[in-house]
Amino acid sequence: MSDTAGRPLIAPSILSADFARLADEVAAVAGSDWLHVDVMDNHFVPNLTIGLPVVESLLAVTDIPMDCHLMIEDPGRWAPPYAEAGAHNVTFHAEATDDPVAVARDIRAAGAKAGLGIKPGTALEPYLEILRDFDTLLVMSVEPGFGGQAFIPEVLDKVRTMRKLVDSGELTILIEIDGGINADTIEAAAEAGVDCFVAGSAVYGTADPAATVEALRRQAAAVSPHRHR
Ligand code: DX5
Ligand code: ZN
């Protein structure tokens, strides 16, 4: 998969952007690898954000590949339309469905990469068997629902396990991390083996978000030169 080769990917989360100026806020992270869009339904998580109409509008104003992170119930019903709309990657949560493989197949059939999200307290092992049906594993490093929370370092054990499986050729999947990623935490995540780093408050809380994306990418690349040439 081309996304996994080469440099680390940085995916700014627009959850920390100004929702009244979304097109400008997307333009402010030009040069990003993915644009991370957090969809919350106030059921799977205790917060409510945006949905498909806003994603469709964003797709019309940017060429940055869209990374939709669905923190919602009933992903079997709601996830495929994001793929049909043109999202690059559509991630839903393992905890939200009894049939993640069916949802992944529908997302792929609609033309997007399929991602499986797991909360900090969710073990990886029960899902290892089904990861062949996915393109992305999103390891949450905060409880999903809000930006600006502190990074939970214990989740890096799951990243290390995945890195070994990918490097040994047993799995081909992109390892993504989401929550509390900033200049103080990105190196530990990169060392553990993350390919794609979501960052919300660390990017949009700075005066020059595009420069911050570039700085985070350089930081991640510097500590994992064996993979990120
Ligand atoms: C939280 C979201 C994250 C959030 C990350 O549920 O999934 O994508 O935007 O925000 P930071 O980077 O501020 O932790
Ligand atoms: Zn997210």
GROMACS .gro file of C-alpha atoms and ligand atoms in nm:
model
  244
    1MET     CA    1   0.000   0.000   0.000
    2SER     CA    2   0.156   0.326  -0.109
    3ASP     CA    3   0.044   0.515   0.202
    4THR     CA    4   0.266   0.304   0.425
    5ALA     CA    5   0.586   0.351   0.229
    6GLY     CA    6   0.818   0.641   0.292
    7ARG     CA    7   0.763   0.936   0.519
    8PRO     CA    8   0.527   0.948   0.816
    9LEU     CA    9   0.181   1.082   0.745
   10ILE     CA   10   0.037   1.374   0.940
   11ALA     CA   11  -0.340   1.410   0.959
   12PRO     CA   12  -0.460   1.735   1.118
   13SER     CA   13  -0.795   1.698   1.293
   14ILE     CA   14  -1.038   1.976   1.213
   15LEU     CA   15  -1.212   1.910   1.544
   16SER     CA   16  -0.985   2.182   1.683
   17ALA     CA   17  -1.048   2.419   1.390
   18ASP     CA   18  -1.293   2.710   1.378
   19PHE     CA   19  -1.611   2.548   1.242
   20ALA     CA   20  -1.735   2.884   1.112
   21ARG     CA   21  -1.434   2.906   0.878
   22LEU     CA   22  -1.382   2.545   0.778
   23ALA     CA   23  -1.265   2.601   0.420
   24ASP     CA   24  -1.002   2.850   0.541
   25GLU     CA   25  -0.898   2.614   0.818
   26VAL     CA   26  -0.848   2.334   0.567
   27ALA     CA   27  -0.643   2.566   0.347
   28ALA     CA   28  -0.433   2.648   0.654
   29VAL     CA   29  -0.303   2.289   0.666
   30ALA     CA   30  -0.201   2.268   0.299
   31GLY     CA   31   0.068   2.005   0.258
   32SER     CA   32  -0.092   1.768   0.508
   33ASP     CA   33  -0.109   1.403   0.411
   34TRP     CA   34  -0.464   1.335   0.527
   35LEU     CA   35  -0.739   1.559   0.663
   36HIS     CA   36  -0.892   1.397   0.973
   37VAL     CA   37  -1.263   1.461   1.021
   38ASP     CA   38  -1.423   1.350   1.348
   39VAL     CA   39  -1.787   1.248   1.312
   40MET     CA   40  -1.965   1.203   1.647
   41ASP     CA   41  -2.328   1.113   1.708
   42ASN     CA   42  -2.376   1.183   2.080
   43HIS     CA   43  -2.449   0.810   2.130
   44PHE     CA   44  -2.122   0.625   2.074
   45VAL     CA   45  -1.947   0.922   2.236
   46PRO     CA   46  -2.089   1.200   2.456
   47ASN     CA   47  -2.036   1.470   2.194
   48LEU     CA   48  -2.189   1.578   1.866
   49THR     CA   49  -1.997   1.723   1.573
   50ILE     CA   50  -2.058   1.710   1.200
   51GLY     CA   51  -2.187   1.460   0.947
   52LEU     CA   52  -2.204   1.373   0.582
   53PRO     CA   53  -2.327   1.709   0.441
   54VAL     CA   54  -2.028   1.892   0.590
   55VAL     CA   55  -1.789   1.621   0.471
   56GLU     CA   56  -1.933   1.652   0.119
   57SER     CA   57  -1.877   2.028   0.128
   58LEU     CA   58  -1.521   1.982   0.250
   59LEU     CA   59  -1.448   1.729  -0.023
   60ALA     CA   60  -1.542   1.996  -0.275
   61VAL     CA   61  -1.287   2.247  -0.145
   62THR     CA   62  -0.975   2.036  -0.089
   63ASP     CA   63  -0.757   1.778  -0.258
   64ILE     CA   64  -0.614   1.654   0.073
   65PRO     CA   65  -0.722   1.290   0.114
   66MET     CA   66  -1.009   1.284   0.364
   67ASP     CA   67  -0.977   1.060   0.668
   68CYS     CA   68  -1.323   1.020   0.822
   69HIS     CA   69  -1.324   0.894   1.182
   70LEU     CA   70  -1.674   0.780   1.264
   71MET     CA   71  -1.742   0.772   1.637
   72ILE     CA   72  -2.098   0.660   1.583
   73GLU     CA   73  -2.337   0.376   1.645
   74ASP     CA   74  -2.466   0.166   1.356
   75PRO     CA   75  -2.167   0.215   1.124
   76GLY     CA   76  -2.311  -0.048   0.890
   77ARG     CA   77  -2.577   0.201   0.797
   78TRP     CA   78  -2.379   0.524   0.807
   79ALA     CA   79  -2.021   0.447   0.704
   80PRO     CA   80  -2.053   0.350   0.334
   81PRO     CA   81  -2.197   0.688   0.227
   82TYR     CA   82  -1.875   0.858   0.338
   83ALA     CA   83  -1.687   0.628   0.101
   84GLU     CA   84  -1.934   0.693  -0.178
   85ALA     CA   85  -1.892   1.068  -0.123
   86GLY     CA   86  -1.519   1.037  -0.193
   87ALA     CA   87  -1.345   0.996   0.143
   88HIS     CA   88  -1.000   0.837   0.113
   89ASN     CA   89  -1.024   0.639   0.437
   90VAL     CA   90  -1.332   0.565   0.647
   91THR     CA   91  -1.269   0.442   1.002
   92PHE     CA   92  -1.544   0.314   1.230
   93HIS     CA   93  -1.515   0.164   1.577
   94ALA     CA   94  -1.479  -0.202   1.665
   95GLU     CA   95  -1.689  -0.139   1.975
   96ALA     CA   96  -1.981  -0.009   1.766
   97THR     CA   97  -2.071  -0.316   1.561
   98ASP     CA   98  -2.099  -0.695   1.582
   99ASP     CA   99  -1.994  -0.738   1.219
  100PRO     CA  100  -1.692  -0.518   1.144
  101VAL     CA  101  -1.588  -0.726   0.844
  102ALA     CA  102  -1.918  -0.663   0.667
  103VAL     CA  103  -1.886  -0.289   0.725
  104ALA     CA  104  -1.526  -0.292   0.598
  105ARG     CA  105  -1.629  -0.474   0.283
  106ASP     CA  106  -1.904  -0.222   0.215
  107ILE     CA  107  -1.662   0.068   0.261
  108ARG     CA  108  -1.410  -0.089   0.024
  109ALA     CA  109  -1.680  -0.172  -0.229
  110ALA     CA  110  -1.776   0.196  -0.222
  111GLY     CA  111  -1.418   0.290  -0.313
  112ALA     CA  112  -1.246   0.391   0.010
  113LYS     CA  113  -0.993   0.240   0.242
  114ALA     CA  114  -1.149   0.079   0.548
  115GLY     CA  115  -1.027   0.158   0.897
  116LEU     CA  116  -1.093  -0.010   1.231
  117GLY     CA  117  -1.080   0.213   1.539
  118ILE     CA  118  -1.015   0.080   1.888
  119LYS     CA  119  -1.059   0.270   2.214
  120PRO     CA  120  -0.772   0.285   2.467
  121GLY     CA  121  -0.925   0.007   2.679
  122THR     CA  122  -1.001  -0.225   2.388
  123ALA     CA  123  -0.762  -0.516   2.337
  124LEU     CA  124  -0.611  -0.576   1.996
  125GLU     CA  125  -0.603  -0.956   2.006
  126PRO     CA  126  -0.972  -1.029   1.936
  127TYR     CA  127  -0.942  -0.831   1.614
  128LEU     CA  128  -0.614  -0.959   1.474
  129GLU     CA  129  -0.790  -1.224   1.267
  130ILE     CA  130  -1.006  -0.972   1.082
  131LEU     CA  131  -0.744  -0.707   1.012
  132ARG     CA  132  -0.683  -0.852   0.666
  133ASP     CA  133  -1.013  -0.694   0.572
  134PHE     CA  134  -0.887  -0.350   0.673
  135ASP     CA  135  -0.643  -0.095   0.534
  136THR     CA  136  -0.601   0.110   0.853
  137LEU     CA  137  -0.595   0.043   1.226
  138LEU     CA  138  -0.671   0.356   1.430
  139VAL     CA  139  -0.532   0.319   1.781
  140MET     CA  140  -0.703   0.575   2.005
  141SER     CA  141  -0.462   0.730   2.253
  142VAL     CA  142  -0.736   0.922   2.437
  143GLU     CA  143  -1.097   0.832   2.510
  144PRO     CA  144  -1.284   0.930   2.194
  145GLY     CA  145  -1.509   1.233   2.214
  146PHE     CA  146  -1.297   1.542   2.265
  147GLY     CA  147  -0.980   1.710   2.146
  148GLY     CA  148  -0.713   1.846   2.376
  149GLN     CA  149  -0.684   1.545   2.610
  150ALA     CA  150  -0.361   1.395   2.746
  151PHE     CA  151  -0.191   1.113   2.554
  152ILE     CA  152  -0.225   0.763   2.708
  153PRO     CA  153   0.119   0.602   2.657
  154GLU     CA  154   0.001   0.249   2.744
  155VAL     CA  155  -0.168   0.216   2.403
  156LEU     CA  156   0.175   0.205   2.241
  157ASP     CA  157   0.197  -0.164   2.333
  158LYS     CA  158  -0.075  -0.224   2.074
  159VAL     CA  159   0.123  -0.022   1.820
  160ARG     CA  160   0.436  -0.228   1.887
  161THR     CA  161   0.245  -0.552   1.839
  162MET     CA  162   0.104  -0.427   1.510
  163ARG     CA  163   0.440  -0.297   1.390
  164LYS     CA  164   0.592  -0.644   1.432
  165LEU     CA  165   0.309  -0.806   1.238
  166VAL     CA  166   0.342  -0.556   0.956
  167ASP     CA  167   0.721  -0.567   0.941
  168SER     CA  168   0.721  -0.947   0.936
  169GLY     CA  169   0.482  -0.943   0.642
  170GLU     CA  170   0.195  -1.108   0.827
  171LEU     CA  171  -0.030  -0.805   0.780
  172THR     CA  172  -0.041  -0.511   0.542
  173ILE     CA  173  -0.212  -0.228   0.723
  174LEU     CA  174  -0.146   0.135   0.807
  175ILE     CA  175  -0.104   0.205   1.179
  176GLU     CA  176  -0.266   0.536   1.279
  177ILE     CA  177  -0.276   0.700   1.621
  178ASP     CA  178  -0.526   0.957   1.743
  179GLY     CA  179  -0.532   1.165   2.058
  180GLY     CA  180  -0.284   1.382   2.244
  181ILE     CA  181  -0.024   1.381   1.968
  182ASN     CA  182   0.205   1.684   1.988
  183ALA     CA  183   0.576   1.773   1.989
  184ASP     CA  184   0.617   1.602   2.328
  185THR     CA  185   0.450   1.271   2.238
  186ILE     CA  186   0.500   1.213   1.866
  187GLU     CA  187   0.849   1.069   1.902
  188ALA     CA  188   0.737   0.791   2.137
  189ALA     CA  189   0.455   0.705   1.898
  190ALA     CA  190   0.692   0.705   1.601
  191GLU     CA  191   0.939   0.484   1.786
  192ALA     CA  192   0.661   0.237   1.862
  193GLY     CA  193   0.587   0.215   1.490
  194VAL     CA  194   0.303   0.451   1.399
  195ASP     CA  195   0.264   0.537   1.027
  196CYS     CA  196   0.000   0.811   1.048
  197PHE     CA  197  -0.036   1.069   1.326
  198VAL     CA  198  -0.359   1.259   1.392
  199ALA     CA  199  -0.309   1.594   1.562
  200GLY     CA  200  -0.584   1.843   1.642
  201SER     CA  201  -0.508   2.094   1.913
  202ALA     CA  202  -0.133   2.070   1.852
  203VAL     CA  203  -0.185   2.189   1.493
  204TYR     CA  204  -0.475   2.431   1.517
  205GLY     CA  205  -0.352   2.579   1.844
  206THR     CA  206  -0.051   2.727   1.665
  207ALA     CA  207  -0.016   3.044   1.458
  208ASP     CA  208   0.105   2.856   1.148
  209PRO     CA  209  -0.072   2.519   1.128
  210ALA     CA  210   0.097   2.414   0.802
  211ALA     CA  211   0.442   2.477   0.950
  212THR     CA  212   0.343   2.278   1.258
  213VAL     CA  213   0.239   1.985   1.039
  214GLU     CA  214   0.577   1.997   0.867
  215ALA     CA  215   0.760   2.017   1.202
  216LEU     CA  216   0.568   1.719   1.341
  217ARG     CA  217   0.645   1.518   1.027
  218ARG     CA  218   1.017   1.596   1.056
  219GLN     CA  219   1.015   1.499   1.423
  220ALA     CA  220   0.846   1.166   1.351
  221ALA     CA  221   1.077   1.089   1.058
  222ALA     CA  222   1.387   1.164   1.263
  223VAL     CA  223   1.320   0.893   1.521
  224SER     CA  224   1.223   0.618   1.279
  225PRO     CA  225   1.479   0.648   0.999
  226HIS     CA  226   1.481   0.271   0.945
  227ARG     CA  227   1.126   0.291   0.809
  228HIS     CA  228   1.071   0.652   0.713
  229ARG     CA  229   1.347   0.723   0.467
  230DX5     C1  230  -1.106   1.260   1.967
  230DX5     C2  231  -1.079   1.270   1.820
  230DX5     C3  232  -0.947   1.323   1.783
  230DX5     C4  233  -0.919   1.464   1.830
  230DX5     C5  234  -0.774   1.468   1.862
  230DX5     O1  235  -1.216   1.178   1.988
  230DX5     O2  236  -1.091   1.142   1.759
  230DX5     O3  237  -0.926   1.315   1.643
  230DX5     O4  238  -0.948   1.562   1.737
  230DX5     O5  239  -0.748   1.592   1.920
  230DX5     P1  240  -0.606   1.620   1.991
  230DX5     O6  241  -0.501   1.602   1.886
  230DX5     O7  242  -0.621   1.759   2.038
  230DX5     O8  243  -0.593   1.518   2.102
  231ZN      ZN  244  -1.031   1.129   1.547
   0.00000   0.00000   0.00000
